[in-house]
CSV table of N, CA, C and O in Angstrom, one decimal:
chain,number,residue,atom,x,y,z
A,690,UNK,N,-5.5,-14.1,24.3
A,690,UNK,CA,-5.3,-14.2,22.8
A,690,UNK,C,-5.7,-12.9,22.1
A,690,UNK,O,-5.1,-12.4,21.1
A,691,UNK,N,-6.8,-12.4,22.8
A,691,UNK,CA,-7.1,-11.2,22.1
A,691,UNK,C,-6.3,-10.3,22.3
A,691,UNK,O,-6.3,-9.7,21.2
A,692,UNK,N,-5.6,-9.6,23.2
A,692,UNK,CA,-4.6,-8.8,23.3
A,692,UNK,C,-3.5,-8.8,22.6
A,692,UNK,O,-3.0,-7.8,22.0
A,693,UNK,N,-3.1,-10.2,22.6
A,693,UNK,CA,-1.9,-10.2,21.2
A,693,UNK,C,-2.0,-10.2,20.2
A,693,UNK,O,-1.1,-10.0,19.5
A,694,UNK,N,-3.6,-10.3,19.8
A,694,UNK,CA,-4.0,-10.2,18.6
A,694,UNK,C,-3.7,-8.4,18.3
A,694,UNK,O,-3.0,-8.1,17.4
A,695,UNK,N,-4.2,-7.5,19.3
A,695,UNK,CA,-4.2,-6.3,19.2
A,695,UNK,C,-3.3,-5.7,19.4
A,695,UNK,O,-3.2,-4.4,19.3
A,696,UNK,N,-2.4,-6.5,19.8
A,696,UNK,CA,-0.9,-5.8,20.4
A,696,UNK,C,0.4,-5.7,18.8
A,696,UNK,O,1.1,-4.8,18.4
A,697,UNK,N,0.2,-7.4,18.2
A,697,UNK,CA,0.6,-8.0,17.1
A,697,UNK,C,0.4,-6.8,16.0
A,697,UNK,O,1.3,-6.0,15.6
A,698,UNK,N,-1.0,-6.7,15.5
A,698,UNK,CA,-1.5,-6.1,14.4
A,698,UNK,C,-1.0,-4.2,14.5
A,698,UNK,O,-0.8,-3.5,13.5
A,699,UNK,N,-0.9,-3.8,15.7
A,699,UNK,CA,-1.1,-2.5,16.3
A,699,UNK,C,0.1,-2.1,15.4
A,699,UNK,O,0.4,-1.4,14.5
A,700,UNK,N,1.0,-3.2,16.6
A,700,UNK,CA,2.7,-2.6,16.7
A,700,UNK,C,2.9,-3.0,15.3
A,700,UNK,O,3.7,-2.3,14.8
A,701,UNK,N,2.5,-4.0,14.4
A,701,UNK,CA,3.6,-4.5,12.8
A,701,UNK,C,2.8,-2.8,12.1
A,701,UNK,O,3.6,-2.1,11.4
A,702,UNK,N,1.6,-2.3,12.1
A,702,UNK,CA,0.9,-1.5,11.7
A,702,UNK,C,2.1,-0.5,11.8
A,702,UNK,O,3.0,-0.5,11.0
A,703,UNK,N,2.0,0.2,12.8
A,703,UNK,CA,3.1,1.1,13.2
A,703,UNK,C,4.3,1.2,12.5
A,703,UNK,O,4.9,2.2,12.1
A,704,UNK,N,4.6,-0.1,12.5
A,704,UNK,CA,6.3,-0.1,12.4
A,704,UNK,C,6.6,-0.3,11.0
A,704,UNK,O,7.7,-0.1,10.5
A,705,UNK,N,5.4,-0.8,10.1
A,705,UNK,CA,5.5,-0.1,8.5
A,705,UNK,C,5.2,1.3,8.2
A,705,UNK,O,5.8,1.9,7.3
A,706,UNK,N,4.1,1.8,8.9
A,706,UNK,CA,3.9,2.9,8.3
A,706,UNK,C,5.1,3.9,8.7
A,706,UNK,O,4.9,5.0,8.4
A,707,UNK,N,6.4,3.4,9.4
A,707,UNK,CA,7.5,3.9,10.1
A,707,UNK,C,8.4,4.0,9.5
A,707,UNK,O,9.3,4.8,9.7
A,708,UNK,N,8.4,2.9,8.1
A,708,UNK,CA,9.5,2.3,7.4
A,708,UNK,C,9.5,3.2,6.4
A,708,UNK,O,8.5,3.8,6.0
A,709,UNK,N,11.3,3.5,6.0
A,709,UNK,CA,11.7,4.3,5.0
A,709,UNK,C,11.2,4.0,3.7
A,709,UNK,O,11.3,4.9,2.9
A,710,UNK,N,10.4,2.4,3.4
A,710,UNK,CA,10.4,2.7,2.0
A,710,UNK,C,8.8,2.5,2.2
A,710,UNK,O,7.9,2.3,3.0
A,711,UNK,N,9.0,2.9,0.6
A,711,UNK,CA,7.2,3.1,0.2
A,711,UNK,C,5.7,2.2,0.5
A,711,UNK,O,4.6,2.5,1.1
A,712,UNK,N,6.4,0.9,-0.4
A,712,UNK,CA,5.9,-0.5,-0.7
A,712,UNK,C,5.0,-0.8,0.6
A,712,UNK,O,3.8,-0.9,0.8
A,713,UNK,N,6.2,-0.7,1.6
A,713,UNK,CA,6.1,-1.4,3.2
A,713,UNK,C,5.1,0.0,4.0
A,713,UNK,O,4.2,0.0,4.8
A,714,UNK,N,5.4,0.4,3.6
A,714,UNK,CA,3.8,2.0,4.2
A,714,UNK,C,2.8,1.4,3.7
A,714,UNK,O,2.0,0.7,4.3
A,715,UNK,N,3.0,1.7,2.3
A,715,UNK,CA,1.8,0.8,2.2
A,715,UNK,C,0.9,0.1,3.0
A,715,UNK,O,-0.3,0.3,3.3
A,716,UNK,N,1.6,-0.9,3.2
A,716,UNK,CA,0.6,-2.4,3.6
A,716,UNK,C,0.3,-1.8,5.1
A,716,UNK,O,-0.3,-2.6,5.9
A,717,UNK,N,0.6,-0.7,5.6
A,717,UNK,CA,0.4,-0.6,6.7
A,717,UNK,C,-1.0,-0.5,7.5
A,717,UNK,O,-1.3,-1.0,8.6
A,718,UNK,N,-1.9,0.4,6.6
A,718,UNK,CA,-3.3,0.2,7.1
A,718,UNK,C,-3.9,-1.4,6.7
A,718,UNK,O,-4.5,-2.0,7.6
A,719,UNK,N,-3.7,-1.8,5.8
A,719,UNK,CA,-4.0,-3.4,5.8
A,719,UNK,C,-3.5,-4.3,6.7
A,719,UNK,O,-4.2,-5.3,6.5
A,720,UNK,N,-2.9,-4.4,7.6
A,720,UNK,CA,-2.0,-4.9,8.3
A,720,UNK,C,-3.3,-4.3,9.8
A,720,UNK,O,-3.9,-5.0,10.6
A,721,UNK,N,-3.3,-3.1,9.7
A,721,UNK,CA,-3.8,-2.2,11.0
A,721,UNK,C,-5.5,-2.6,10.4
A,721,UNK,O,-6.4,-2.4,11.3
A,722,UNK,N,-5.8,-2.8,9.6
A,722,UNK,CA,-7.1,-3.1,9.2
A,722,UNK,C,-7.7,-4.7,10.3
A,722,UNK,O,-8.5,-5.1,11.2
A,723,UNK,N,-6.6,-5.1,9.1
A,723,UNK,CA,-6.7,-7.0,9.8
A,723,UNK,C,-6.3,-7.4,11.5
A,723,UNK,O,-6.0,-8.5,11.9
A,724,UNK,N,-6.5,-6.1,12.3
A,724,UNK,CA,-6.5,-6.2,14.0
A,724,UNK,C,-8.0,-5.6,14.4
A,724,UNK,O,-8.5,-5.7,15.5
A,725,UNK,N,-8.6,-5.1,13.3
A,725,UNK,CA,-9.9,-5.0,14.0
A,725,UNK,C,-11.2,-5.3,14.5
A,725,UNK,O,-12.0,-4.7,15.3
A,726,UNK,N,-11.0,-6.8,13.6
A,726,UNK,CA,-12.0,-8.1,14.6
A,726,UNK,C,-11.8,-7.8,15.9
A,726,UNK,O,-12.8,-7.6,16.6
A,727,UNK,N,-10.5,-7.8,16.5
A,727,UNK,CA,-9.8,-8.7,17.9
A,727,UNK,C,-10.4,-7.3,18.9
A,727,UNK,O,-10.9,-7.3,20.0
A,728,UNK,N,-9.9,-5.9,18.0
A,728,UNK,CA,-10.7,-4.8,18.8
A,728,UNK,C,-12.0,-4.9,19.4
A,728,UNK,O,-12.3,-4.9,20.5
A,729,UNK,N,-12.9,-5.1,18.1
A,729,UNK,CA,-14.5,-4.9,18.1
A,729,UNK,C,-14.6,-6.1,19.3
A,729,UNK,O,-15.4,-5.9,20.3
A,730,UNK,N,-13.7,-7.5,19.1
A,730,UNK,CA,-14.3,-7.9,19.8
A,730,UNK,C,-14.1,-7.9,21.4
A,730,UNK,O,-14.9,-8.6,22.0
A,731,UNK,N,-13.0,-7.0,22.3
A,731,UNK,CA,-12.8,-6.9,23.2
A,731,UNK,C,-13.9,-4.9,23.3
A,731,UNK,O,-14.4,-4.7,24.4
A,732,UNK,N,-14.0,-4.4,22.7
A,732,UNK,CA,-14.7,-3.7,22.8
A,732,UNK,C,-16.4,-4.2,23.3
A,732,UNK,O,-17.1,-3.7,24.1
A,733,UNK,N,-16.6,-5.5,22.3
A,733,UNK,CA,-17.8,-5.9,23.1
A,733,UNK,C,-18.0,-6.8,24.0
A,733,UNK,O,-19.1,-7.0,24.5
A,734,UNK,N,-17.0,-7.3,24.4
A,734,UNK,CA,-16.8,-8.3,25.6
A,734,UNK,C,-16.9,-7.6,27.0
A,734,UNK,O,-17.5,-7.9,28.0
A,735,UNK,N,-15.9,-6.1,26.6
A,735,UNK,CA,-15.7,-5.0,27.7
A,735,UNK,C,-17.3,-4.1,28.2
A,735,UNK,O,-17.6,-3.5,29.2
A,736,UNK,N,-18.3,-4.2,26.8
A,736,UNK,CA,-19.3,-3.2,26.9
A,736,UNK,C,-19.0,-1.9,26.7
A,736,UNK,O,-19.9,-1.1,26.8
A,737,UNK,N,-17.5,-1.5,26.5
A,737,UNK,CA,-17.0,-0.4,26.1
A,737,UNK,C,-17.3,0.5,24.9
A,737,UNK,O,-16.5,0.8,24.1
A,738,UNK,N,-19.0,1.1,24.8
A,738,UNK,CA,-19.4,1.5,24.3
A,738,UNK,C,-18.6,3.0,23.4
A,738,UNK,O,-18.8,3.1,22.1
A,739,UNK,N,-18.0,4.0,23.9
A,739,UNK,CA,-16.8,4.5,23.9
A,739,UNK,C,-16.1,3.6,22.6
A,739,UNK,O,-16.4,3.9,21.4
A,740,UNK,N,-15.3,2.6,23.0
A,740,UNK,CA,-14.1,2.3,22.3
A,740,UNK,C,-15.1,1.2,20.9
A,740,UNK,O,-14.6,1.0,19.8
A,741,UNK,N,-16.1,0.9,21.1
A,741,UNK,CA,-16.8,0.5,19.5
A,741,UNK,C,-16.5,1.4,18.6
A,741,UNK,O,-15.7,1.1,17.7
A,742,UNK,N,-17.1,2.7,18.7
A,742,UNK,CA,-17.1,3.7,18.1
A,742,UNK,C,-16.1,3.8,17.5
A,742,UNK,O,-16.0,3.7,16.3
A,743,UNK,N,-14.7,4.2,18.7
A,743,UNK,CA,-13.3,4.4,18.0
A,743,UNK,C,-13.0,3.3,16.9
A,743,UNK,O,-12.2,3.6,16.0
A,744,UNK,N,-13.7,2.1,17.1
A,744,UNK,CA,-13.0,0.8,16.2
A,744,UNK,C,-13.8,0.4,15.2
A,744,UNK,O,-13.8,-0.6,14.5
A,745,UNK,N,-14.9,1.7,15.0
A,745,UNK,CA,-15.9,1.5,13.8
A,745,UNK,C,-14.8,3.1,13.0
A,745,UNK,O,-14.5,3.0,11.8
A,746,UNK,N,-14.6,4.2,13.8
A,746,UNK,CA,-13.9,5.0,13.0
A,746,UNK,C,-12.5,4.6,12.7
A,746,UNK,O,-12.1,5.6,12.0
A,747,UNK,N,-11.8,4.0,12.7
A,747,UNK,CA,-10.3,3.2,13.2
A,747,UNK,C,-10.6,2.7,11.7
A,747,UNK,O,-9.8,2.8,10.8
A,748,UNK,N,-12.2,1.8,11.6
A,748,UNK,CA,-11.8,0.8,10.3
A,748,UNK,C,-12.3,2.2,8.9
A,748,UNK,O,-12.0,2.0,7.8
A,749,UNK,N,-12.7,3.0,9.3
A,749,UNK,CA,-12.7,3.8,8.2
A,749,UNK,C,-12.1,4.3,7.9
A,749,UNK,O,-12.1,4.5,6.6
A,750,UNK,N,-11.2,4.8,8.5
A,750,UNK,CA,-9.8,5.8,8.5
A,750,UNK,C,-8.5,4.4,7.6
A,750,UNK,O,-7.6,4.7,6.8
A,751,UNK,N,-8.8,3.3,8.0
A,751,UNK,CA,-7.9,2.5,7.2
A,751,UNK,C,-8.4,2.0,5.7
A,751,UNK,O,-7.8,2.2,4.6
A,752,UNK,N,-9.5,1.4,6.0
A,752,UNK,CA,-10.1,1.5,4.5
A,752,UNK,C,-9.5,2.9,3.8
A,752,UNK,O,-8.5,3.0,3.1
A,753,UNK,N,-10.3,3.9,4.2
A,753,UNK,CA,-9.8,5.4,3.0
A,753,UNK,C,-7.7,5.2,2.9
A,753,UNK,O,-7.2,5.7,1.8
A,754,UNK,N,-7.1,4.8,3.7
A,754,UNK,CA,-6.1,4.6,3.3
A,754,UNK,C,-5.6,3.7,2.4
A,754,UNK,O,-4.6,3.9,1.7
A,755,UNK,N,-6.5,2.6,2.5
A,755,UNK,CA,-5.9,1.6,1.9
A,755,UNK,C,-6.9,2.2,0.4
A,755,UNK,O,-6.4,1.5,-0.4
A,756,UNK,N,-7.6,2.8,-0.1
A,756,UNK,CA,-8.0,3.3,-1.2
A,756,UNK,C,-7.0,4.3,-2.0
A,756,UNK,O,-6.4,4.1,-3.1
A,757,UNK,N,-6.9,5.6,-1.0
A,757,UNK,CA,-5.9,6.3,-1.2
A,757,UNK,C,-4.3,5.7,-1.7
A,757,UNK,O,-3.7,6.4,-2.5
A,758,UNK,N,-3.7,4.7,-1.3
A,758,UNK,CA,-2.6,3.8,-1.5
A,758,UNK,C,-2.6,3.4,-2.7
A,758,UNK,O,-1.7,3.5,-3.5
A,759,UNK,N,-3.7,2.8,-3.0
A,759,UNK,CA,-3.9,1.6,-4.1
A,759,UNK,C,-4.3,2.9,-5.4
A,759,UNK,O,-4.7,2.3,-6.4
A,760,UNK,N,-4.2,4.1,-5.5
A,760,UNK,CA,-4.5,4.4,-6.9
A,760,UNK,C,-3.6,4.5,-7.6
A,760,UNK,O,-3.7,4.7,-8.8
């Protein structure tokens, strides 16, 4: 389940920030935001000390987007 979780969120992530129109970019870090429970939590299931990191920087890089978006 958790894989689809991160597979789901990854790929819809992607494929807005892909889309021609604006609106739908948008939502795209929100979208990529809301898969990073399912990360954190296979990151700590794995002990993948490495990939925490990436999914503690992953959520900051989307927050500042979803800030940047919304002014």
């Amino acid at each position: 389940m958790t894989q689809f979780l991160m597979a789901l969120f990854g790929l819809s992530a992607m494929a807005l920030a892909l889309s021609p129109r604006p609106t739908r970019r948008a939502w795209a870090p929100m979208v990529g935001l809301y898969g990073q429970p399912a990360w954190a939590y296979f990151a700590y299931e794995t002990g993948a000390v490495g990939l925490g990191v990436l999914v503690a920087a992953y959520t900051l890089v989307y927050i500042r987007a979803i800030c940047v978006n919304n002014r």
